[in-house]
Amino acid sequence: MNHIAKVVLDVALDREFDYLVPDTLAAQVSLGSNVFVPFGRSKRLGYVVGFATSSQRTDLKPLLAVAGKVPLLTEDILKLARWMGDYYCAPVEHAVRTVLPRAVRRKEARFKACLFVFPLQGEKDAVPPEVGRRAKCSPGQCAALDILREEKNGIALSELVKRSGAGAGAVRGLERKGLVRIASATVERNPMEGRNVLPTFPRDPTPEQAAALTLIKHSIDTRKPPVILLNGVTGSGKTEVYLRAIARAMRLGKQALVLVPEIALTTQLVRRFAARFPGKLAVLHSGLGMGERYDEWRRLRRGEARLAIGSRSVVFAPLPELGLIVVDEEHELTYKHDAGPRYQARDVAIKLAEITGSAIILGSATPSVESYHAARDGRYRLLEMAERVGGGLGADGLHRSEILPLPPVRLVDMRREIQSGNRSIFSRPLQQALAATLGRAEQVILFLNRRGAASFVMCRDCGHVIGCPACSNPLTLHYDREPSEIQPDHSAGNPQASTLVCHSCGFRTALPVACPQCLSLRIKDFGVGTQRVAEDVERMFPQARVLRWDRDSASRKGAHSRMLDAFLGGKADVLVGTQMIAKGLDLPMVSLVGVVAADTGLHLPDFRSGERAFQLLTQVAGRAGRRSAGAQVIIQTYNPEHYALQAAQEHDFRAFYTQEIAYRREMGYPPFGRLVRFLYASSSEAACRREAEILAARIITLIAARHLAGWGLIGPAPAFFQRARGRWRWHLILRAPEEHAEDLAVGTFLDALGPIFGWIVDVDPVQVL
Ligand code: ADP
Ligand code: ZN
Ligand code: ZN
């Protein structure tokens, strides 16, 4: 008999505790149950993660109670949580906490305290003042009735009190008058409600789509299918493939899970899913209110919703009948969680597919080097779609389906522009294209990569970037102020900047006054902001309506949707934006995409900088010409020779991959090596350095003691973002050959290292800045 339960408590102790299961509770306790247990002198909430027949301890206490009828954690998600804790080196209670949304943990714990007010039948269409007069209501009560007329499905008592100004007693008064009912219950809210989603119907698949679907369908029917990598150019109809695959899974009685990089940026995509599967969709993401999240979670848990869509944490959604997982834009770095456990949702999804035997599709126009390598190696199945579908409506109002060319991409050498006297941030070709496009009343996107702007030092005459004499890394300009305070809008030299630092080996040198290569004095830091670009466009083209879209202008809830609608509705001619506009938008009227400065991000001291640059440029370029031919893309750069730019110019993922994989192999970076980054932050830089040196020594000793060939350490060195929130940051990066990946995880190397207090441990970091 399983009479001992292993329980994880919401306290940071990284261990499981044994409790006796009393006979009275035996029928209610199952794997994943939420239970109350005695702990010290207090009572705590925990989760049952396993059972045992014996324990090392003899003084076990019994469980006190079980909360909720259905266990919060499914067995699969529990397995996933345990794997995640081990792999990402996180305490088990952190892992368990991560797989349960806060909304769910909270609600379940206070289940009984949740009172809702429901309007009673027959009164919902009456006019409240009238009802109020008849029933002699106070103004507060009338206001409450008014609100209930809108909230026909009921509303939490606490919220009604807050919104109406009527006290809880007054609401009780309404109940006595027979106008409302108060009960402990939950009410379903639907995040998609109120948004116009018209049902849509699938089109006939193109031959490429049909071929992909054949394999995917087979995969859905198979028990342990391999991961599928769907590499389709932008606009090749990947989303349509996902939609059909999901329909198939649903017909077989299965649930599906769709991960998107960032929900706020993918409203368009979510609308497409909602339109195809009305009523069956649950949306989970951090932008939802607690209540909404809780409801969506429960609809999935009960199997009412058949499809979950959301950003990274949706991978933990409770889907008892999961059969298909889609990871859209699988290369996106936003899939990495930036707090412990530092999981990569795509990799967690692959693990989940393995645990549940589900089919899994990773989709991207620019797959990550790791995924593509796995596909080339035969570990994943590679599906390619090379042609763009010209969808949408034709002039005749009928749907069209034709093959569209990808827009031509032109690289403009900004060194030449400067040499010929053009000091504007727009090259002559971009100015001409802007004038022509605006003249035809077509739309323009101007893109700026802000990541790493104003960090490296480059010669404007020859394009030389100052690098470390010891490593080949570009050196980074350091300021006396913190990075967050630095305005990206200073393309003139910065008097406050002082030192150049290498982020691999710690080398430091003063900022030179002249270019070491051509002796030009025009050597300075690099960076331009969206505001400056928008102003320059307005000055040059006063009639153009310019819309700025970046973190600052889109910080409010719903701002993305509004901006998207404004641009789609033709209320602006030029959209100026950062990374966020590069993703998945389908904007039919855009016929010119200009990349103002492709160089930012190219020179970051990060092994992924080339990959990121290629992905971003390809994605932005993909925004042009999605409905008709004749569109163009112009990329301004000081480094037209850079392989990432060359490949982006040709829309040539494979050319990029061939170069990149050679570099990764040579350096032992992923996918040939596994990285673990250790980061230490402190208000004292000396403390950072000291801790980093101590840890480095421990790691090196352990590598030697275990005779681990091919293992190495990068650093210790200051992090690229050397200061954040008032603290200094130092890091070191452990690199193990891929063949030794298993020796890294918990139970082996990282465990043997012993506890390392105060350090952030990041297994498989997506960036090392
Ligand atoms: P991706 O996800 O690869 O960028 P989408 O699925 O968004 O591509 O497709 C691009 C455009 O082509 C969309 O407007 C879509 O409606 C349309 N489309 C996709 N598949 C077809 C098809 N088989 N027939 C007609 N139009 C299609
Ligand atoms: Zn160096
Ligand atoms: Zn120079």
CSV table of N, CA, C and O in Angstrom, one decimal, residues 433-444 537 541 543-545 573-574:
chain,number,residue,atom,x,y,z
A,433,ALA,N,13.9,55.4,-52.3
A,433,ALA,CA,12.8,54.4,-52.2
A,433,ALA,C,11.7,54.9,-51.3
A,433,ALA,O,10.5,54.7,-51.6
A,434,LEU,N,12.0,55.7,-50.3
A,434,LEU,CA,11.0,56.2,-49.4
A,434,LEU,C,10.1,57.2,-50.2
A,434,LEU,O,8.8,57.1,-50.2
A,435,ALA,N,10.7,58.1,-51.0
A,435,ALA,CA,9.9,59.0,-51.8
A,435,ALA,C,9.0,58.3,-52.7
A,435,ALA,O,7.8,58.6,-52.8
A,436,ALA,N,9.5,57.3,-53.4
A,436,ALA,CA,8.7,56.5,-54.4
A,436,ALA,C,7.6,55.8,-53.8
A,436,ALA,O,6.5,55.8,-54.3
A,437,THR,N,7.9,55.1,-52.7
A,437,THR,CA,6.8,54.3,-52.0
A,437,THR,C,5.7,55.2,-51.5
A,437,THR,O,4.5,54.9,-51.6
A,438,LEU,N,6.1,56.3,-50.8
A,438,LEU,CA,5.1,57.2,-50.3
A,438,LEU,C,4.3,57.8,-51.4
A,438,LEU,O,3.1,58.0,-51.3
A,439,GLY,N,5.0,58.1,-52.5
A,439,GLY,CA,4.3,58.6,-53.7
A,439,GLY,C,3.2,57.7,-54.2
A,439,GLY,O,2.2,58.1,-54.7
A,440,ARG,N,3.5,56.4,-54.1
A,440,ARG,CA,2.5,55.4,-54.6
A,440,ARG,C,1.4,55.1,-53.5
A,440,ARG,O,0.6,54.2,-53.7
A,441,ALA,N,1.5,55.8,-52.4
A,441,ALA,CA,0.6,55.6,-51.2
A,441,ALA,C,0.7,54.2,-50.7
A,441,ALA,O,-0.3,53.6,-50.3
A,442,GLU,N,1.9,53.6,-50.7
A,442,GLU,CA,2.1,52.3,-50.1
A,442,GLU,C,2.8,52.5,-48.8
A,442,GLU,O,3.3,53.6,-48.5
A,443,GLN,N,2.9,51.5,-48.0
A,443,GLN,CA,3.4,51.6,-46.6
A,443,GLN,C,4.9,51.2,-46.5
A,443,GLN,O,5.4,50.4,-47.3
A,444,VAL,N,5.5,51.8,-45.5
A,444,VAL,CA,6.9,51.6,-45.3
A,444,VAL,C,7.2,51.1,-43.8
A,444,VAL,O,6.5,51.6,-42.9
A,537,VAL,N,12.3,61.3,-40.7
A,537,VAL,CA,11.4,61.0,-41.7
A,537,VAL,C,10.4,62.2,-41.9
A,537,VAL,O,10.1,62.7,-43.0
A,541,PHE,N,9.9,64.2,-45.2
A,541,PHE,CA,8.6,64.0,-45.9
A,541,PHE,C,7.5,64.5,-45.0
A,541,PHE,O,6.8,63.7,-44.3
A,543,GLN,N,4.6,65.3,-45.4
A,543,GLN,CA,3.2,64.8,-45.6
A,543,GLN,C,3.0,63.4,-45.0
A,543,GLN,O,1.9,62.9,-44.9
A,544,ALA,N,4.1,62.7,-44.7
A,544,ALA,CA,4.0,61.3,-44.3
A,544,ALA,C,3.5,61.2,-42.9
A,544,ALA,O,3.9,62.0,-42.0
A,545,ARG,N,2.6,60.3,-42.6
A,545,ARG,CA,2.2,60.0,-41.2
A,545,ARG,C,3.0,58.9,-40.6
A,545,ARG,O,3.0,57.8,-41.1
A,573,ASP,N,1.6,55.9,-42.6
A,573,ASP,CA,2.4,55.5,-43.9
A,573,ASP,C,3.7,54.9,-43.5
A,573,ASP,O,4.1,54.0,-44.2
A,574,VAL,N,4.3,55.3,-42.4
A,574,VAL,CA,5.6,54.8,-42.1
A,574,VAL,C,5.6,54.3,-40.6
A,574,VAL,O,5.1,55.0,-39.7
